[in-house]
Amino acid sequence: MANKQLRNPILKLTGVDRAYHEAGRELVILKDADFSLQRGEMVALVAPSGAGKSTLLHTAGLLEHPDKGDVILDGRSCSALSDDERTAIRRNDVGFVYQFHHLLPEFSALENVMIPQMVRGLSPAAAAERAQQLLDYMKVGPRASHRPSELSGGEQQRVAIARAVANAPLVLLADEPTGNLDPQTAGYVFDALEALVRQSGLSALIATHNHELAARMDRRVTLKDGKVVDI
């Protein structure tokens, strides 16, 4: 079984280049980068600011096109897909969590978790039931009717995590999900995130500066000279 998993990662980047052009200069972020995320694996991406963590996550999550190379999700090459096809994959198969929660301020916690499900086609009743289950699992169920401004930072981030997994994605990509939180709250939020990932069998790539949290994951990688390397 282990060999089969290694041959069939849920997410794979092959020979990926990504560069930006600013003021007539080329800034190379990824250069012939390879990366594989196995099914059910939780990987920490640890690198200093400016090293390209967000670029790697955005490319892996089909938010950005690589200049060269391919992103393969669940065995499907994504390099030649249309924008509509990429959007559908992001909506259904990839969950995103950012450093700032990006919850919609005019909606309650429950509604924020319902919205991506309803966009996918679930009925309001079914979406509300799953949203409440996820909020309960993240231990913010009693705050379901509250708007983001009425929630603490840790509660907001746990709602954001619930929203990210609402459509049962194949892969969860998180960019410094505890970066705006104090150490105690960060630990509590990460506990909830880790429990959710392990229980659901999700595959997760999580960028973090927190080496203590990174050490709890299955594997750690960093970015060096545009390539993804194991630590």
Short mmCIF file of C-alpha atoms in Angstrom, two decimals, residues 1-111:
data_model
loop_
_atom_site.label_atom_id
_atom_site.label_comp_id
_atom_site.label_asym_id
_atom_site.label_seq_id
_atom_site.Cartn_x
_atom_site.Cartn_y
_atom_site.Cartn_z
CA MET A 1 0.00 0.00 0.00
CA ALA A 2 2.81 2.43 0.86
CA ASN A 3 4.39 1.93 -2.57
CA LYS A 4 1.07 2.52 -4.26
CA GLN A 5 0.68 5.82 -2.37
CA LEU A 6 4.14 6.95 -3.46
CA ARG A 7 3.26 6.29 -7.10
CA ASN A 8 -0.05 8.11 -6.84
CA PRO A 9 0.26 11.29 -4.75
CA ILE A 10 -2.89 13.36 -4.39
CA LEU A 11 -0.97 16.50 -5.43
CA LYS A 12 2.15 16.70 -7.56
CA LEU A 13 4.15 19.58 -8.99
CA THR A 14 6.60 18.67 -11.74
CA GLY A 15 9.26 20.98 -13.16
CA VAL A 16 7.40 24.12 -12.11
CA ASP A 17 8.84 27.55 -12.91
CA ARG A 18 7.28 30.77 -11.62
CA ALA A 19 8.73 34.24 -11.97
CA TYR A 20 7.47 37.81 -11.70
CA HIS A 21 8.60 40.84 -13.67
CA GLU A 22 8.99 44.12 -11.82
CA ALA A 23 10.57 47.31 -13.15
CA GLY A 24 12.19 45.44 -15.99
CA ARG A 25 13.69 42.81 -13.71
CA GLU A 26 12.80 39.15 -13.47
CA LEU A 27 12.28 37.79 -9.97
CA VAL A 28 12.52 33.99 -10.06
CA ILE A 29 10.52 32.33 -7.26
CA LEU A 30 10.23 28.70 -8.38
CA LYS A 31 12.73 27.04 -10.71
CA ASP A 32 12.18 23.47 -11.93
CA ALA A 33 10.39 22.76 -8.63
CA ASP A 34 9.06 19.29 -7.85
CA PHE A 35 6.80 18.40 -4.95
CA SER A 36 4.51 15.51 -4.04
CA LEU A 37 1.84 15.40 -1.33
CA GLN A 38 0.69 11.92 -0.42
CA ARG A 39 -2.87 10.99 0.46
CA GLY A 40 -3.58 11.71 4.11
CA GLU A 41 -0.21 13.43 4.58
CA MET A 42 0.29 16.66 6.52
CA VAL A 43 3.35 18.61 5.35
CA ALA A 44 4.83 21.78 6.82
CA LEU A 45 6.27 24.38 4.45
CA VAL A 46 8.85 26.29 6.47
CA ALA A 47 10.73 29.18 4.86
CA PRO A 48 11.50 32.85 5.60
CA SER A 49 9.30 35.66 4.36
CA GLY A 50 9.85 36.37 0.69
CA ALA A 51 11.09 32.87 -0.11
CA GLY A 52 8.01 32.03 -2.15
CA LYS A 53 5.73 30.09 0.20
CA SER A 54 2.60 31.89 -0.98
CA THR A 55 3.60 31.49 -4.62
CA LEU A 56 4.04 27.75 -4.14
CA LEU A 57 0.65 27.46 -2.43
CA HIS A 58 -1.10 29.59 -5.06
CA THR A 59 0.43 27.56 -7.86
CA ALA A 60 -0.43 24.26 -6.19
CA GLY A 61 -3.99 25.48 -5.62
CA LEU A 62 -4.44 26.64 -9.23
CA LEU A 63 -4.73 30.30 -8.27
CA GLU A 64 -1.67 31.04 -10.39
CA HIS A 65 -0.48 29.47 -13.63
CA PRO A 66 3.08 28.13 -13.62
CA ASP A 67 5.29 29.59 -16.34
CA LYS A 68 6.48 26.07 -17.00
CA GLY A 69 5.72 22.61 -15.66
CA ASP A 70 2.54 21.02 -14.43
CA VAL A 71 0.31 20.69 -11.39
CA ILE A 72 -1.33 17.27 -11.13
CA LEU A 73 -4.26 16.89 -8.75
CA ASP A 74 -5.62 13.41 -8.08
CA GLY A 75 -3.95 12.16 -11.24
CA ARG A 76 -5.33 14.94 -13.45
CA SER A 77 -2.97 17.28 -15.27
CA CYS A 78 -4.08 20.87 -14.82
CA SER A 79 -1.65 22.67 -17.13
CA ALA A 80 -3.99 22.88 -20.12
CA LEU A 81 -7.29 23.39 -18.31
CA SER A 82 -9.50 26.39 -19.02
CA ASP A 83 -10.10 29.04 -16.37
CA ASP A 84 -13.60 27.65 -15.78
CA GLU A 85 -12.22 24.15 -15.25
CA ARG A 86 -9.58 25.42 -12.84
CA THR A 87 -12.23 27.36 -10.94
CA ALA A 88 -14.38 24.24 -10.61
CA ILE A 89 -11.43 22.26 -9.23
CA ARG A 90 -10.62 24.99 -6.72
CA ARG A 91 -14.23 25.11 -5.61
CA ASN A 92 -14.66 21.37 -5.22
CA ASP A 93 -11.26 19.81 -4.55
CA VAL A 94 -9.04 22.44 -2.89
CA GLY A 95 -9.57 24.20 0.43
CA PHE A 96 -7.69 27.39 1.33
CA VAL A 97 -6.94 28.90 4.74
CA TYR A 98 -5.09 32.20 4.96
CA GLN A 99 -3.34 34.14 7.72
CA PHE A 100 -6.30 36.51 7.79
CA HIS A 101 -9.64 34.75 7.93
CA HIS A 102 -11.35 36.60 5.00
CA LEU A 103 -14.80 35.80 6.36
CA LEU A 104 -17.66 37.76 4.82
CA PRO A 105 -18.49 40.37 7.50
CA GLU A 106 -22.18 40.70 6.72
CA PHE A 107 -22.89 36.99 7.23
CA SER A 108 -22.94 34.84 10.35
CA ALA A 109 -20.39 32.12 11.04
CA LEU A 110 -22.93 29.51 9.95
CA GLU A 111 -23.72 31.37 6.72
#
